[in-house]
Amino acid sequence: MKLSLPKKVEIHEVVLRDGIQNEKKIVPTEEKLRLIGDLVACGVRRIEVSSFVNPKLVPQMADAEELWERIERKRGVLYSALILSEGGLERAIRFRVPHVGVFVSASETHSRKNSNKSVSEALKEAVRLVGRAQDAGMKVRAGVMNAFGCAYEGAVPVSRVLKLVKVFKKSGADEICLADSSGLANPLQMEGVIHRVRALTGETALSLHLHNTRGLGLANVYAALEQGVSIFDTSLGGLGGCPFIPGARGNIATEDTIGMLHGMGIRTGIDLCRLIETSRRFEVFMGRAFPALLSHIQSPPC
Ligand code: MG
């Protein structure tokens, strides 16, 4: 069953985390701070600032502490971090991070590569992290990676996704996120999975983290909108990709997603023209062409 499209969508901007984590050029803290400021000025109200991971594995995130110390936190903006372990949570607590994401993969192979744990071990730890983060006063979103398929294993049974969602719902997480980490979802599958997941999540907010690996990103957004989803992770310029997924490509581009939403009369609160300028400026800084489309056309619709 299709629902009427939401009137407003929240954008959760991940360029500073998923977006640059695979980029060879290390983005200096100063530039990250500038980008965060620019995004907020565009109207972005949810920003994933960093992950607290081992800097040896993900060098781009090595300045997480300094970044959190120096961000000028604006009222009404949700600054978020990704955590993968107790150690990461300790670091997040120390830097008064108000919102964290905790993810478990639905694929055994990816779980081992990403966290060195089986799915059930990772899930146990994630549930502990949700509780501890909430005890520390944080809001938490709990997510399922590779919820629509896995680059290593292929199809992922929906039953496995539902099992993880059920546990996260019971854990009391504030939001549940489904991630198409390998970019394998199609719109029909999206419709079916979300329909079944929503039957479990009830009033708990549901968000989507999509990759445009096979060009189906925005088609999948549309299918999710029709199922009532109104929170989407997007990345400026369409940057992004998991270091532990072969052939991983960018997240859905913030500018392209907003262009489609605004074109359909769905509000985001974000100034698209200004966002495109920000994307173009960051593209020049990074010195390579970004995959986003709208920031590369002569007269973008903004
Ligand atoms: Mg991702």
mmCIF file of C-alpha atoms and ligand atoms in Angstrom:
data_model
loop_
_atom_site.group_PDB
_atom_site.id
_atom_site.type_symbol
_atom_site.label_atom_id
_atom_site.label_comp_id
_atom_site.label_asym_id
_atom_site.label_seq_id
_atom_site.Cartn_x
_atom_site.Cartn_y
_atom_site.Cartn_z
ATOM 1 C CA MET A 1 0.000 0.000 0.000
ATOM 2 C CA LYS A 2 1.293 3.456 -0.883
ATOM 3 C CA LEU A 3 0.932 6.329 1.578
ATOM 4 C CA SER A 4 0.714 10.001 0.622
ATOM 5 C CA LEU A 5 4.164 11.544 0.267
ATOM 6 C CA PRO A 6 5.528 13.375 3.328
ATOM 7 C CA LYS A 7 5.384 17.190 3.148
ATOM 8 C CA LYS A 8 8.763 17.613 4.780
ATOM 9 C CA VAL A 9 11.931 15.559 4.719
ATOM 10 C CA GLU A 10 14.861 15.684 7.120
ATOM 11 C CA ILE A 11 18.297 15.409 5.561
ATOM 12 C CA HIS A 12 21.007 13.721 7.626
ATOM 13 C CA GLU A 13 24.221 14.952 5.987
ATOM 14 C CA VAL A 14 27.035 12.386 6.013
ATOM 15 C CA VAL A 15 29.725 13.970 3.828
ATOM 16 C CA LEU A 16 32.046 14.516 6.783
ATOM 17 C CA ARG A 17 31.906 10.842 7.756
ATOM 18 C CA ASP A 18 30.804 8.370 5.064
ATOM 19 C CA GLY A 19 31.540 10.985 2.390
ATOM 20 C CA ILE A 20 35.252 11.476 2.980
ATOM 21 C CA GLN A 21 36.227 8.333 4.869
ATOM 22 C CA ASN A 22 37.459 6.691 1.662
ATOM 23 C CA GLU A 23 39.033 9.817 0.128
ATOM 24 C CA LYS A 24 42.808 9.731 -0.178
ATOM 25 C CA LYS A 25 43.226 13.456 0.370
ATOM 26 C CA ILE A 26 43.056 14.074 4.099
ATOM 27 C CA VAL A 27 40.701 16.949 4.861
ATOM 28 C CA PRO A 28 42.264 19.232 7.491
ATOM 29 C CA THR A 29 40.235 19.991 10.621
ATOM 30 C CA GLU A 30 40.013 23.646 9.595
ATOM 31 C CA GLU A 31 38.344 22.712 6.311
ATOM 32 C CA LYS A 32 35.942 20.325 8.066
ATOM 33 C CA LEU A 33 34.909 23.113 10.431
ATOM 34 C CA ARG A 34 34.329 25.426 7.507
ATOM 35 C CA LEU A 35 32.242 22.805 5.735
ATOM 36 C CA ILE A 36 30.116 22.189 8.843
ATOM 37 C CA GLY A 37 29.547 25.963 9.136
ATOM 38 C CA ASP A 38 28.615 26.229 5.455
ATOM 39 C CA LEU A 39 26.184 23.293 5.671
ATOM 40 C CA VAL A 40 24.467 24.795 8.694
ATOM 41 C CA ALA A 41 24.227 28.122 6.867
ATOM 42 C CA CYS A 42 22.497 26.279 3.984
ATOM 43 C CA GLY A 43 19.856 25.063 6.431
ATOM 44 C CA VAL A 44 21.145 21.535 7.108
ATOM 45 C CA ARG A 45 19.920 20.510 10.566
ATOM 46 C CA ARG A 46 21.432 17.050 10.986
ATOM 47 C CA ILE A 47 25.150 16.526 10.437
ATOM 48 C CA GLU A 48 27.224 13.409 10.994
ATOM 49 C CA VAL A 49 30.472 14.982 12.117
ATOM 50 C CA SER A 50 32.768 11.956 12.417
ATOM 51 C CA SER A 51 33.066 8.403 13.562
ATOM 52 C CA PHE A 52 35.051 7.352 16.586
ATOM 53 C CA VAL A 53 37.063 4.569 15.023
ATOM 54 C CA ASN A 54 40.649 3.420 14.955
ATOM 55 C CA PRO A 55 42.507 6.220 13.096
ATOM 56 C CA LYS A 56 44.934 3.613 11.733
ATOM 57 C CA LEU A 57 42.040 1.978 9.874
ATOM 58 C CA VAL A 58 40.299 5.201 8.859
ATOM 59 C CA PRO A 59 42.913 8.007 8.861
ATOM 60 C CA GLN A 60 40.361 10.596 7.693
ATOM 61 C CA MET A 61 38.674 10.356 11.128
ATOM 62 C CA ALA A 62 41.864 10.844 13.148
ATOM 63 C CA ASP A 63 40.897 14.373 14.211
ATOM 64 C CA ALA A 64 37.477 13.381 15.643
ATOM 65 C CA GLU A 65 38.318 14.698 19.129
ATOM 66 C CA GLU A 66 39.678 18.012 17.938
ATOM 67 C CA LEU A 67 36.713 18.478 15.630
ATOM 68 C CA TRP A 68 34.183 17.860 18.392
ATOM 69 C CA GLU A 69 36.040 20.204 20.674
ATOM 70 C CA ARG A 70 36.026 23.011 18.129
ATOM 71 C CA ILE A 71 32.586 22.820 16.494
ATOM 72 C CA GLU A 72 30.496 25.845 17.190
ATOM 73 C CA ARG A 73 27.266 24.071 18.114
ATOM 74 C CA LYS A 74 24.230 25.925 16.857
ATOM 75 C CA ARG A 75 20.841 25.595 18.481
ATOM 76 C CA GLY A 76 18.440 23.449 16.468
ATOM 77 C CA VAL A 77 21.213 21.506 14.726
ATOM 78 C CA LEU A 78 21.713 17.839 15.535
ATOM 79 C CA TYR A 79 25.415 16.958 15.505
ATOM 80 C CA SER A 80 25.982 13.231 15.347
ATOM 81 C CA ALA A 81 28.787 10.666 15.465
ATOM 82 C CA LEU A 82 29.062 7.047 14.457
ATOM 83 C CA ILE A 83 30.367 4.639 17.079
ATOM 84 C CA LEU A 84 31.429 1.039 16.667
ATOM 85 C CA SER A 85 32.617 0.020 20.112
ATOM 86 C CA GLU A 86 32.662 0.760 23.832
ATOM 87 C CA GLY A 87 35.899 2.670 23.303
ATOM 88 C CA GLY A 88 34.236 4.818 20.656
ATOM 89 C CA LEU A 89 31.318 5.509 22.980
ATOM 90 C CA GLU A 90 33.697 6.534 25.795
ATOM 91 C CA ARG A 91 35.307 9.026 23.446
ATOM 92 C CA ALA A 92 31.902 10.332 22.362
ATOM 93 C CA ILE A 93 30.799 10.783 25.976
ATOM 94 C CA ARG A 94 33.992 12.661 26.794
ATOM 95 C CA PHE A 95 33.282 15.135 23.997
ATOM 96 C CA ARG A 96 29.589 15.596 24.895
ATOM 97 C CA VAL A 97 28.338 14.210 21.608
ATOM 98 C CA PRO A 98 24.536 14.589 21.712
ATOM 99 C CA HIS A 99 23.575 11.946 19.132
ATOM 100 C CA VAL A 100 25.193 8.708 18.040
ATOM 101 C CA GLY A 101 24.593 6.040 15.428
ATOM 102 C CA VAL A 102 25.217 2.357 16.155
ATOM 103 C CA PHE A 103 25.092 -0.100 13.245
ATOM 104 C CA VAL A 104 25.105 -3.854 12.843
ATOM 105 C CA SER A 105 25.455 -5.606 9.509
ATOM 106 C CA ALA A 106 22.825 -8.093 8.351
ATOM 107 C CA SER A 107 25.577 -9.992 6.534
ATOM 108 C CA GLU A 108 27.997 -12.300 8.393
ATOM 109 C CA THR A 109 30.848 -11.692 5.958
ATOM 110 C CA HIS A 110 30.509 -7.921 6.076
ATOM 111 C CA SER A 111 30.096 -7.983 9.857
ATOM 112 C CA ARG A 112 33.394 -9.852 10.237
ATOM 113 C CA LYS A 113 35.200 -7.478 7.900
ATOM 114 C CA ASN A 114 33.666 -4.338 9.360
ATOM 115 C CA SER A 115 33.801 -5.163 13.065
ATOM 116 C CA ASN A 116 35.624 -8.470 13.413
ATOM 117 C CA LYS A 117 32.507 -9.882 15.049
ATOM 118 C CA SER A 118 29.715 -12.230 14.051
ATOM 119 C CA VAL A 119 26.299 -10.628 13.546
ATOM 120 C CA SER A 120 25.025 -11.931 16.879
ATOM 121 C CA GLU A 121 28.140 -10.723 18.771
ATOM 122 C CA ALA A 122 27.893 -7.327 17.077
ATOM 123 C CA LEU A 123 24.188 -7.116 17.906
ATOM 124 C CA LYS A 124 24.793 -7.865 21.586
ATOM 125 C CA GLU A 125 27.413 -5.137 21.766
ATOM 126 C CA ALA A 126 25.192 -2.701 19.843
ATOM 127 C CA VAL A 127 22.312 -3.186 22.280
ATOM 128 C CA ARG A 128 24.690 -2.507 25.175
ATOM 129 C CA LEU A 129 25.903 0.630 23.399
ATOM 130 C CA VAL A 130 22.348 1.893 22.841
ATOM 131 C CA GLY A 131 21.597 1.539 26.568
ATOM 132 C CA ARG A 132 24.852 3.101 27.711
ATOM 133 C CA ALA A 133 24.584 6.007 25.278
ATOM 134 C CA GLN A 134 21.035 6.752 26.419
ATOM 135 C CA ASP A 135 22.124 6.526 30.071
ATOM 136 C CA ALA A 136 24.712 9.175 29.185
ATOM 137 C CA GLY A 137 21.905 11.410 27.884
ATOM 138 C CA MET A 138 22.473 10.826 24.185
ATOM 139 C CA LYS A 139 19.883 10.210 21.518
ATOM 140 C CA VAL A 140 20.646 7.062 19.550
ATOM 141 C CA ARG A 141 19.834 5.710 16.175
ATOM 142 C CA ALA A 142 20.388 2.041 15.630
ATOM 143 C CA GLY A 143 20.844 0.779 12.124
ATOM 144 C CA VAL A 144 21.112 -2.303 9.974
ATOM 145 C CA MET A 145 23.869 -2.267 7.341
ATOM 146 C CA ASN A 146 23.464 -4.243 4.123
ATOM 147 C CA ALA A 147 19.725 -4.438 4.831
ATOM 148 C CA PHE A 148 18.994 -4.810 1.102
ATOM 149 C CA GLY A 149 21.817 -7.095 0.012
ATOM 150 C CA CYS A 150 25.530 -7.596 0.474
ATOM 151 C CA ALA A 151 28.429 -7.154 -1.933
ATOM 152 C CA TYR A 152 29.983 -10.360 -0.523
ATOM 153 C CA GLU A 153 26.940 -12.549 0.028
ATOM 154 C CA GLY A 154 24.350 -11.282 -2.454
ATOM 155 C CA ALA A 155 20.740 -11.395 -1.286
ATOM 156 C CA VAL A 156 20.075 -10.850 2.407
ATOM 157 C CA PRO A 157 16.863 -12.497 3.666
ATOM 158 C CA VAL A 158 14.312 -9.969 4.949
ATOM 159 C CA SER A 159 13.762 -12.207 7.970
ATOM 160 C CA ARG A 160 17.323 -11.445 9.099
ATOM 161 C CA VAL A 161 16.730 -7.692 8.806
ATOM 162 C CA LEU A 162 13.466 -7.972 10.722
ATOM 163 C CA LYS A 163 15.189 -9.918 13.494
ATOM 164 C CA LEU A 164 17.738 -7.132 13.973
ATOM 165 C CA VAL A 165 15.086 -4.401 13.789
ATOM 166 C CA LYS A 166 13.015 -6.191 16.428
ATOM 167 C CA VAL A 167 15.964 -6.244 18.817
ATOM 168 C CA PHE A 168 16.719 -2.568 18.179
ATOM 169 C CA LYS A 169 13.086 -1.627 18.723
ATOM 170 C CA LYS A 170 13.141 -3.485 22.030
ATOM 171 C CA SER A 171 16.401 -1.751 22.987
ATOM 172 C CA GLY A 172 14.549 1.566 22.970
ATOM 173 C CA ALA A 173 16.643 3.228 20.245
ATOM 174 C CA ASP A 174 15.221 6.646 19.287
ATOM 175 C CA GLU A 175 15.421 5.941 15.553
ATOM 176 C CA ILE A 176 15.964 2.902 13.398
ATOM 177 C CA CYS A 177 17.930 3.192 10.167
ATOM 178 C CA LEU A 178 18.124 0.802 7.236
ATOM 179 C CA ALA A 179 21.313 1.083 5.209
ATOM 180 C CA ASP A 180 21.773 -0.091 1.640
ATOM 181 C CA SER A 181 25.521 -0.131 2.233
ATOM 182 C CA SER A 182 26.294 -2.138 -0.910
ATOM 183 C CA GLY A 183 23.867 -0.169 -3.092
ATOM 184 C CA LEU A 184 21.939 -3.257 -4.167
ATOM 185 C CA ALA A 185 18.358 -2.188 -3.389
ATOM 186 C CA ASN A 186 15.693 -1.654 -6.015
ATOM 187 C CA PRO A 187 12.464 0.332 -5.558
ATOM 188 C CA LEU A 188 10.133 -2.665 -5.372
ATOM 189 C CA GLN A 189 12.323 -4.359 -2.784
ATOM 190 C CA MET A 190 12.453 -1.058 -0.885
ATOM 191 C CA GLU A 191 8.671 -0.965 -0.744
ATOM 192 C CA GLY A 192 8.426 -4.549 0.550
ATOM 193 C CA VAL A 193 11.186 -4.297 3.163
ATOM 194 C CA ILE A 194 10.033 -0.949 4.549
ATOM 195 C CA HIS A 195 6.436 -2.113 4.729
ATOM 196 C CA ARG A 196 7.470 -5.077 6.871
ATOM 197 C CA VAL A 197 9.959 -3.102 8.963
ATOM 198 C CA ARG A 198 7.416 -0.398 9.744
ATOM 199 C CA ALA A 199 5.031 -3.004 11.104
ATOM 200 C CA LEU A 200 7.695 -3.619 13.786
ATOM 201 C CA THR A 201 8.993 -0.096 14.399
ATOM 202 C CA GLY A 202 5.583 1.485 15.084
ATOM 203 C CA GLU A 203 6.076 5.043 16.363
ATOM 204 C CA THR A 204 9.879 4.837 16.330
ATOM 205 C CA ALA A 205 11.336 7.045 13.580
ATOM 206 C CA LEU A 206 12.676 5.206 10.541
ATOM 207 C CA SER A 207 15.477 6.552 8.364
ATOM 208 C CA LEU A 208 17.294 5.340 5.266
ATOM 209 C CA HIS A 209 20.958 5.393 4.305
ATOM 210 C CA LEU A 210 21.238 4.810 0.553
ATOM 211 C CA HIS A 211 24.116 4.463 -1.867
ATOM 212 C CA ASN A 212 23.894 5.189 -5.560
ATOM 213 C CA THR A 213 26.203 2.342 -6.598
ATOM 214 C CA ARG A 214 23.964 1.239 -9.469
ATOM 215 C CA GLY A 215 22.159 4.506 -10.181
ATOM 216 C CA LEU A 216 19.015 3.525 -8.277
ATOM 217 C CA GLY A 217 19.469 5.886 -5.333
ATOM 218 C CA LEU A 218 16.721 8.403 -6.112
ATOM 219 C CA ALA A 219 14.312 5.782 -7.415
ATOM 220 C CA ASN A 220 14.744 4.113 -4.036
ATOM 221 C CA VAL A 221 14.151 7.426 -2.240
ATOM 222 C CA TYR A 222 10.850 7.762 -4.084
ATOM 223 C CA ALA A 223 9.788 4.231 -3.170
ATOM 224 C CA ALA A 224 10.646 4.969 0.479
ATOM 225 C CA LEU A 225 8.724 8.275 0.439
ATOM 226 C CA GLU A 226 5.681 6.332 -0.714
ATOM 227 C CA GLN A 227 6.099 4.185 2.405
ATOM 228 C CA GLY A 228 6.139 7.296 4.601
ATOM 229 C CA VAL A 229 9.901 7.521 5.243
ATOM 230 C CA SER A 230 10.931 11.139 5.821
ATOM 231 C CA ILE A 231 14.540 10.973 7.047
ATOM 232 C CA PHE A 232 17.339 10.291 4.544
ATOM 233 C CA ASP A 233 21.106 10.178 4.843
ATOM 234 C CA THR A 234 22.696 12.028 1.944
ATOM 235 C CA SER A 235 26.228 13.152 1.163
ATOM 236 C CA LEU A 236 27.275 16.439 -0.397
ATOM 237 C CA GLY A 237 28.536 15.849 -3.924
ATOM 238 C CA GLY A 238 27.511 12.189 -3.724
ATOM 239 C CA LEU A 239 30.786 11.264 -2.012
ATOM 240 C CA GLY A 240 31.015 8.159 0.108
ATOM 241 C CA GLY A 241 31.652 4.471 0.401
ATOM 242 C CA CYS A 242 32.522 1.897 3.015
ATOM 243 C CA PRO A 243 36.218 0.884 3.220
ATOM 244 C CA PHE A 244 35.101 -2.698 3.922
ATOM 245 C CA ILE A 245 32.821 -3.159 0.896
ATOM 246 C CA PRO A 246 34.434 -3.881 -2.480
ATOM 247 C CA GLY A 247 33.262 -1.530 -5.240
ATOM 248 C CA ALA A 248 31.330 0.663 -2.794
ATOM 249 C CA ARG A 249 30.256 3.918 -4.387
ATOM 250 C CA GLY A 250 28.913 7.211 -3.186
ATOM 251 C CA ASN A 251 25.911 7.948 -1.044
ATOM 252 C CA ILE A 252 22.943 9.586 -2.721
ATOM 253 C CA ALA A 253 24.001 13.182 -3.356
ATOM 254 C CA THR A 254 22.484 15.810 -1.089
ATOM 255 C CA GLU A 255 21.964 18.293 -3.927
ATOM 256 C CA ASP A 256 20.358 15.745 -6.267
ATOM 257 C CA THR A 257 18.059 14.429 -3.541
ATOM 258 C CA ILE A 258 16.985 17.932 -2.521
ATOM 259 C CA GLY A 259 16.498 18.891 -6.174
ATOM 260 C CA MET A 260 14.072 16.005 -6.600
ATOM 261 C CA LEU A 261 12.266 16.652 -3.315
ATOM 262 C CA HIS A 262 11.823 20.378 -3.927
ATOM 263 C CA GLY A 263 10.686 19.644 -7.481
ATOM 264 C CA MET A 264 7.924 17.484 -5.994
ATOM 265 C CA GLY A 265 6.931 20.177 -3.507
ATOM 266 C CA ILE A 266 8.504 18.446 -0.489
ATOM 267 C CA ARG A 267 10.239 20.843 1.892
ATOM 268 C CA THR A 268 13.684 20.280 3.384
ATOM 269 C CA GLY A 269 14.456 23.707 4.871
ATOM 270 C CA ILE A 270 17.702 23.733 2.868
ATOM 271 C CA ASP A 271 18.709 26.455 0.399
ATOM 272 C CA LEU A 272 19.564 24.408 -2.706
ATOM 273 C CA CYS A 273 21.452 27.179 -4.520
ATOM 274 C CA ARG A 274 23.678 27.791 -1.549
ATOM 275 C CA LEU A 275 24.196 24.065 -1.098
ATOM 276 C CA ILE A 276 25.296 23.714 -4.715
ATOM 277 C CA GLU A 277 27.819 26.518 -4.174
ATOM 278 C CA THR A 278 29.095 24.687 -1.098
ATOM 279 C CA SER A 279 29.420 21.458 -3.066
ATOM 280 C CA ARG A 280 31.276 23.188 -5.901
ATOM 281 C CA ARG A 281 33.649 24.883 -3.468
ATOM 282 C CA PHE A 282 34.384 21.604 -1.668
ATOM 283 C CA GLU A 283 34.886 19.877 -5.016
ATOM 284 C CA VAL A 284 37.558 22.415 -5.922
ATOM 285 C CA PHE A 285 39.166 21.884 -2.530
ATOM 286 C CA MET A 286 39.222 18.093 -2.962
ATOM 287 C CA GLY A 287 40.538 18.453 -6.501
ATOM 288 C CA ARG A 288 38.413 15.753 -8.080
ATOM 289 C CA ALA A 289 35.031 15.602 -9.827
ATOM 290 C CA PHE A 290 32.196 14.578 -7.499
ATOM 291 C CA PRO A 291 29.489 12.158 -8.716
ATOM 292 C CA ALA A 292 26.571 14.554 -7.993
ATOM 293 C CA LEU A 293 24.691 15.792 -11.056
ATOM 294 C CA LEU A 294 22.931 19.034 -10.071
ATOM 295 C CA SER A 295 26.114 20.838 -9.073
ATOM 296 C CA HIS A 296 27.496 20.141 -12.552
ATOM 297 C CA ILE A 297 24.717 21.528 -14.716
ATOM 298 C CA GLN A 298 24.744 25.101 -15.957
ATOM 299 C CA SER A 299 21.472 26.296 -14.498
ATOM 300 C CA PRO A 300 20.391 24.111 -11.606
ATOM 301 C CA PRO A 301 16.706 24.399 -10.638
ATOM 302 C CA CYS A 302 17.059 26.428 -7.464
HETATM 303 MG MG MG B 1 27.474 4.211 3.853
#
